[in-house]
Structures are given as C-alpha cells and as structure tokens.
CSV table of C-alpha atoms in Angstrom, one decimal:
chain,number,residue,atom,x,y,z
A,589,UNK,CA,-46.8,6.7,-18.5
A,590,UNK,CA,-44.6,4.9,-20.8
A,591,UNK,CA,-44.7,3.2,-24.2
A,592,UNK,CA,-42.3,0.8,-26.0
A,593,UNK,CA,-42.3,2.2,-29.9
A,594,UNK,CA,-41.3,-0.1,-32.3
A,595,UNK,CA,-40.3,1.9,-34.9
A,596,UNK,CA,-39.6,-0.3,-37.7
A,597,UNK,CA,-39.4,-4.4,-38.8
A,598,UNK,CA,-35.9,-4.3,-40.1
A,599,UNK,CA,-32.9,-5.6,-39.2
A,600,UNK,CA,-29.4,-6.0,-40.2
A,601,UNK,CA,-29.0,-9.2,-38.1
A,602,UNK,CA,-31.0,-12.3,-38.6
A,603,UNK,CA,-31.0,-14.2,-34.9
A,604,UNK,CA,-32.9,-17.4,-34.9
A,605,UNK,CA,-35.1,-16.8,-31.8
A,606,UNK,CA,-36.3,-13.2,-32.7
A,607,UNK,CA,-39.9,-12.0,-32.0
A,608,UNK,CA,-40.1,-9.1,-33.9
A,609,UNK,CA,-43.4,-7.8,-35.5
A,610,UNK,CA,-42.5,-8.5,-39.4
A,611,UNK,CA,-44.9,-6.4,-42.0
A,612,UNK,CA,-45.0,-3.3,-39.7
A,613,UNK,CA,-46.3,-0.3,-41.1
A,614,UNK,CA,-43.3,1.8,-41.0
A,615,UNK,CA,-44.1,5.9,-40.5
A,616,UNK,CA,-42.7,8.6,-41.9
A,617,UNK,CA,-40.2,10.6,-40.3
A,618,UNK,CA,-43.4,13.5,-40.0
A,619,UNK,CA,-46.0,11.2,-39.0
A,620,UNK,CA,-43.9,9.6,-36.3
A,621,UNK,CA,-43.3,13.7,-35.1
A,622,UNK,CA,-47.1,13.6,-35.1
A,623,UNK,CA,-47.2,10.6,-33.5
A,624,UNK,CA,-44.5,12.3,-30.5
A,625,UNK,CA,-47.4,15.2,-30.3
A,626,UNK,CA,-50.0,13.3,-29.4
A,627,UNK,CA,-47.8,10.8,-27.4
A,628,UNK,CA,-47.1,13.9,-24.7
A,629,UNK,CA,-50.9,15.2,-25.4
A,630,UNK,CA,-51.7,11.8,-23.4
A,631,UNK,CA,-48.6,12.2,-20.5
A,632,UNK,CA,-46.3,9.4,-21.5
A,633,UNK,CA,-42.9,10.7,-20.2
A,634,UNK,CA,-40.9,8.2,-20.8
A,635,UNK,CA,-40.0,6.2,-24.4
A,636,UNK,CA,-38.6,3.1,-25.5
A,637,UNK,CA,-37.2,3.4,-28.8
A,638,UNK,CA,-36.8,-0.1,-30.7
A,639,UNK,CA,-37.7,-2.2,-33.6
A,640,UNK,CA,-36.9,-4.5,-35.2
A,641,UNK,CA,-33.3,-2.4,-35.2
A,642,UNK,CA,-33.8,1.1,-34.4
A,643,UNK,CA,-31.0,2.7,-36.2
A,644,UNK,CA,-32.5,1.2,-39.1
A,645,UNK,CA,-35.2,4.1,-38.8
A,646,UNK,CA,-34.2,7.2,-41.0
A,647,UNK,CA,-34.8,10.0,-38.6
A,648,UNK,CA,-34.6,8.3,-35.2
A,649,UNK,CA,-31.9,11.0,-34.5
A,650,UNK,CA,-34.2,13.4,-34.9
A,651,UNK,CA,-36.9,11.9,-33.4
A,652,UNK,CA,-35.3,11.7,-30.2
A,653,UNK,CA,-34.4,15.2,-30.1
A,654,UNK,CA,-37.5,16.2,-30.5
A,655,UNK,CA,-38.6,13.8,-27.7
A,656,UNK,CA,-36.2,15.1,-25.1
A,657,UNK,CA,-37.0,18.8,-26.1
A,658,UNK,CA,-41.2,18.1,-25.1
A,659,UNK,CA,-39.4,16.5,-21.5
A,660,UNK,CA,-39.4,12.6,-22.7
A,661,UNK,CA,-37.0,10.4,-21.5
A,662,UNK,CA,-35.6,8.6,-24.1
A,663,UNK,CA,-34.7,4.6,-23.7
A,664,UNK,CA,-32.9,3.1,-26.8
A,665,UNK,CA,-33.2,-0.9,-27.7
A,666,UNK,CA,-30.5,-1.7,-30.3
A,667,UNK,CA,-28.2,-4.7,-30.4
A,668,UNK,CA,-25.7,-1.9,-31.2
A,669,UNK,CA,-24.4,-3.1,-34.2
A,670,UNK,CA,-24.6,0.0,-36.4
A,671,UNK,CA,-23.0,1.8,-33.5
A,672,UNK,CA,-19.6,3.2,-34.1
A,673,UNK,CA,-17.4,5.8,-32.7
A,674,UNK,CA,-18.3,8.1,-35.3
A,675,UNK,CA,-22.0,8.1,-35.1
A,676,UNK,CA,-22.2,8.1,-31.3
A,677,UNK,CA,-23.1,11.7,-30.8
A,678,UNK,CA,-25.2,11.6,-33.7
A,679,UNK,CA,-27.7,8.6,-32.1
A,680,UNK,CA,-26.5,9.0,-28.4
A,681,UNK,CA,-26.8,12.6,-27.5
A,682,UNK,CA,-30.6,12.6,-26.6
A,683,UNK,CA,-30.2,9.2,-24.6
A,684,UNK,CA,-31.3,8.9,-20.9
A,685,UNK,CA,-31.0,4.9,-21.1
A,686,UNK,CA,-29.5,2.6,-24.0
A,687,UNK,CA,-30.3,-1.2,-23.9
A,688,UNK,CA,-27.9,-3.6,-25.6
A,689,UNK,CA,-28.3,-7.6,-26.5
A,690,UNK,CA,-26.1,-9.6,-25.7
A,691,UNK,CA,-26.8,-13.6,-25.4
A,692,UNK,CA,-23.4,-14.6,-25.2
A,693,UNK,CA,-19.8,-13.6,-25.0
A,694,UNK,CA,-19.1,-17.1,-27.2
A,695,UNK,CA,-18.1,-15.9,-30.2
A,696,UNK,CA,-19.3,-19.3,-32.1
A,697,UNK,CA,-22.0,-19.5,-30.2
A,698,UNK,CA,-23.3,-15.9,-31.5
A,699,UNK,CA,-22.4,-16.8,-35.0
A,700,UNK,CA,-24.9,-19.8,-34.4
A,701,UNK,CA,-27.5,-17.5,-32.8
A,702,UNK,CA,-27.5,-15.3,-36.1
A,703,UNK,CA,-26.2,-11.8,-34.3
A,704,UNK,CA,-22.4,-12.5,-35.3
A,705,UNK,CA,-19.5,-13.8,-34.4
A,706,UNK,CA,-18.0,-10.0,-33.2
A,707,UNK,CA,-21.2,-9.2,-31.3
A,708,UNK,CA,-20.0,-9.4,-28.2
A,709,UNK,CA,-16.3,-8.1,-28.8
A,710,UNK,CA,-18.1,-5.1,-30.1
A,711,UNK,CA,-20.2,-4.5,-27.5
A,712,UNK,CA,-17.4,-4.3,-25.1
A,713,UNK,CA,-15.3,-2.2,-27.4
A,714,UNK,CA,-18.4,0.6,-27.2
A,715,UNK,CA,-19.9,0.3,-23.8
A,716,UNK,CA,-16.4,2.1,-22.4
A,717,UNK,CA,-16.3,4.6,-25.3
A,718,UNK,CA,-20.0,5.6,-24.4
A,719,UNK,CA,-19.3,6.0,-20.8
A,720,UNK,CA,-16.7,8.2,-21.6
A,721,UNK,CA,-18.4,10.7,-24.0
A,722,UNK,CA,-21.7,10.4,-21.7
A,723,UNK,CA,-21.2,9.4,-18.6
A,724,UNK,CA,-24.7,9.8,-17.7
A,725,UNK,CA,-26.0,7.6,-19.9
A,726,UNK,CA,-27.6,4.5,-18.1
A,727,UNK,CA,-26.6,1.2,-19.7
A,728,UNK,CA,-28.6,-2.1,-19.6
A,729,UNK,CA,-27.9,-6.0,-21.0
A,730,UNK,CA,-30.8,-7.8,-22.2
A,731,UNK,CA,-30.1,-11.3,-22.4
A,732,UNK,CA,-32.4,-14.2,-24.0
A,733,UNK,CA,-32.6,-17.5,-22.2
A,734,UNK,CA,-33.0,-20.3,-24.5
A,735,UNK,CA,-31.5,-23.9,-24.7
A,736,UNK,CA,-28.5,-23.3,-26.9
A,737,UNK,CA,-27.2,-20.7,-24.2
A,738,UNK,CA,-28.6,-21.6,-20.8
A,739,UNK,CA,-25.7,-23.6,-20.0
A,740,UNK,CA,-23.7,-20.6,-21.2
A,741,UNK,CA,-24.6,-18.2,-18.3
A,742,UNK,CA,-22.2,-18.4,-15.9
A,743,UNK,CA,-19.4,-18.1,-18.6
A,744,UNK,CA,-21.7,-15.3,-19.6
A,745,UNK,CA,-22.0,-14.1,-16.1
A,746,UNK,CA,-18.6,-14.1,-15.7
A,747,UNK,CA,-17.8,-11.5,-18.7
A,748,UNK,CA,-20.1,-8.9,-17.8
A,749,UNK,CA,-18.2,-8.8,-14.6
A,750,UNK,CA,-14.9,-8.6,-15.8
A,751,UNK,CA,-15.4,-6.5,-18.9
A,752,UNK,CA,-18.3,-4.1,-17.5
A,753,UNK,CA,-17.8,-3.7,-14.0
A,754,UNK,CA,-19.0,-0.1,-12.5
A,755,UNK,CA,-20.0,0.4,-16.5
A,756,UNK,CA,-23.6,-0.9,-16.4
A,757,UNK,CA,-26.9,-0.5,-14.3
A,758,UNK,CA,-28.7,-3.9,-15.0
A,759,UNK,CA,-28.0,-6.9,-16.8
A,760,UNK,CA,-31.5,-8.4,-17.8
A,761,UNK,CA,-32.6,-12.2,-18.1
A,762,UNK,CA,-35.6,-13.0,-20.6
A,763,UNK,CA,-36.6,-16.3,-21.0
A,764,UNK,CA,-37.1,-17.3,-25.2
A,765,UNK,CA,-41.2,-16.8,-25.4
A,766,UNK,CA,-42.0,-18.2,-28.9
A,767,UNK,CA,-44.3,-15.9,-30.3
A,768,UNK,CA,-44.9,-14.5,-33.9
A,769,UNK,CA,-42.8,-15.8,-37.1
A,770,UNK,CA,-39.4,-16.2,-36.7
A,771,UNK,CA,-39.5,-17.8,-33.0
A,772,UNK,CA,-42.3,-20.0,-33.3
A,773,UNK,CA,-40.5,-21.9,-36.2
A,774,UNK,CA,-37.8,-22.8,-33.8
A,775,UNK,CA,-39.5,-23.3,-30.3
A,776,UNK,CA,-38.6,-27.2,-30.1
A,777,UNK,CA,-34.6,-25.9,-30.9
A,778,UNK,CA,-34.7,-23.1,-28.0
A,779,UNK,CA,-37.8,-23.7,-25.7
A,780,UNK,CA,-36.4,-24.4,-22.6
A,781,UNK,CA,-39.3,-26.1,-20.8
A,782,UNK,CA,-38.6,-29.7,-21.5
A,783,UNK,CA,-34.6,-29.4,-20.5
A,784,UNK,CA,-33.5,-31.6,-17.3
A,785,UNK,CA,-32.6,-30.0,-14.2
A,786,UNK,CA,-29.2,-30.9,-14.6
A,787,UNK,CA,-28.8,-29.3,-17.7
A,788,UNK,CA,-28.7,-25.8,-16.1
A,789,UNK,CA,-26.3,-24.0,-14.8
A,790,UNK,CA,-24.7,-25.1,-11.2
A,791,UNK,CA,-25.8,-22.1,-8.9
C-alpha cells in the first residue's frame, strides 16, 4: 500500500494555479515519527513525501531516514527550489524516487506562473548533479496543463529532451483541476476546457 503525505501548507513559491491544502495542521517532528509507526503497523511500503513544499518541513530529513530504516520507499514531491548542492546528501540520501515541477522551460512564462523566472535553469543545473552523487535515484517531471502553457508543450517537450536525456524515468502531464483556494480563484484564467482545437499544440 501507498500514501501521499502532505506534510505541511507552506511554500516558498506562490504559483497561480496551485491546489494545495492551506490551514493544514502541521505535526511535529515526534508525532509525524508516530505517525511512520503506525503507517508500517498498517503495510504501506511505499511514501510520497510532499506539501505544500516539503523541505519546508523541519525534520523531513529525518523523517525519511527513519522511513527507509522500517523498509519504506521514499518518493519526494518538491519543485526543488531549496535544493542546492550543498544540502543534497542531507535531503537526498534516503530517496528511492524525487519528483520535480516543472511547467515550462520559458523563463517569462515561469515568472508569470509564480514559480520563478530560474525555475527551470535550476532544475537542469541539479537533475545532472543528482544523478551523479545517486545514480540510483529515479527522477520524474510533473507538469501542469493549463491555458497559459498548453501551447508551450512542444517547446517544453523539446527541452526535456535535449537537457535530460537518459537522466529521467517519466515526464508527467496533469491537467489544471481547479480545486480548493488558490486554483479555484483563477479557473476562467487556466481552465482549459473552453480553448479551440486549434489552440493546442500541432501533434
């Protein structure tokens, strides 16, 4: 069995189509250990750790060590952000599978979508590193379909293949699902139900 654990609300970026859970009762690093017990009492064996941001959570290093010592695997959600090559081992070391966001490789165009204009430079500057130092380490994309970036995807396409090739397992496609908060406020901006055919991208 697995779960997806949100372990906390915040976040250090503020993109516009974001479905996060805000108010979330955020646990203690003991009870969330508590939490792990009872999590392997009822034979989940694998975890998705994620938020809100993840790294946010004080203790999510230690969390996941304590996850992969009781035989979890450990899957991390982050839009990598507070990664650096510094703290790698630190939030990397007990990793079976790290998901990253990335919407575009437009720098503008991430400005616009509230992750940041370096987001995807970044990205590309750690995935390498990463593979390097753990070359086990799965890597996945996660990308968000909406109408400011639709037309976006081949250029988008087009990146990942030139900048990640043999570097990552699966490159994700999620379609903008305005639910809770922040994304219902701008469903008419990035719904992508009403859009003309022609206005996506030319297979």
């Amino acid at each position: 069995m697995k779960v997806c654990w949100n372990l906390t609300d915040k976040c250090n970026r503020n993109c516009k189509f974001c479905f996060r859970e805000k108010n979330l009762a955020e646990l203690s690093l003991d009870e969330a250990l508590n939490v792990l017990d009872n999590l392997v009492k009822l034979d989940v064996t694998r975890i998705t750790f994620a938020g809100g941001e993840p790294l946010l959570y004080d203790g999510l290093d230690v969390l996941m060590k304590n996850s992969r010592e009781k035989g979890i695997y450990n899957k991390l959600d982050t839009n990598a952000t507070l990664l650096n090559e510094r703290n790698i081992t630190k939030y990397l070391e007990y990793v079976d599978k790290i998901v990253f966001s990335i919407d575009s490789s437009n720098d503008q165009e991430n400005y616009f979508l509230g992750i940041g204009s370096n987001h995807y430079n970044h990205i590309k500057k750690m995935i390498p590193l990463i593979k390097k130092r753990y070359p086990n380490i799965k890597i996945e994309i996660n990308t968000v379909v909406s109408s400011p970036t639709i037309n976006g995807l081949d250029d988008l396409f087009n990146s990942i293949v030139n900048d990640f090739s043999g570097l990552i397992n699966r490159w994700k496609l999620i379609r903008f699902c305005p639910f809770r908060d922040i994304s219902e406020d701008v469903i008419n901006s990035f719904n992508i139900e009403n859009l003309n055919k022609e206005t996506y991208p030319k297979s």
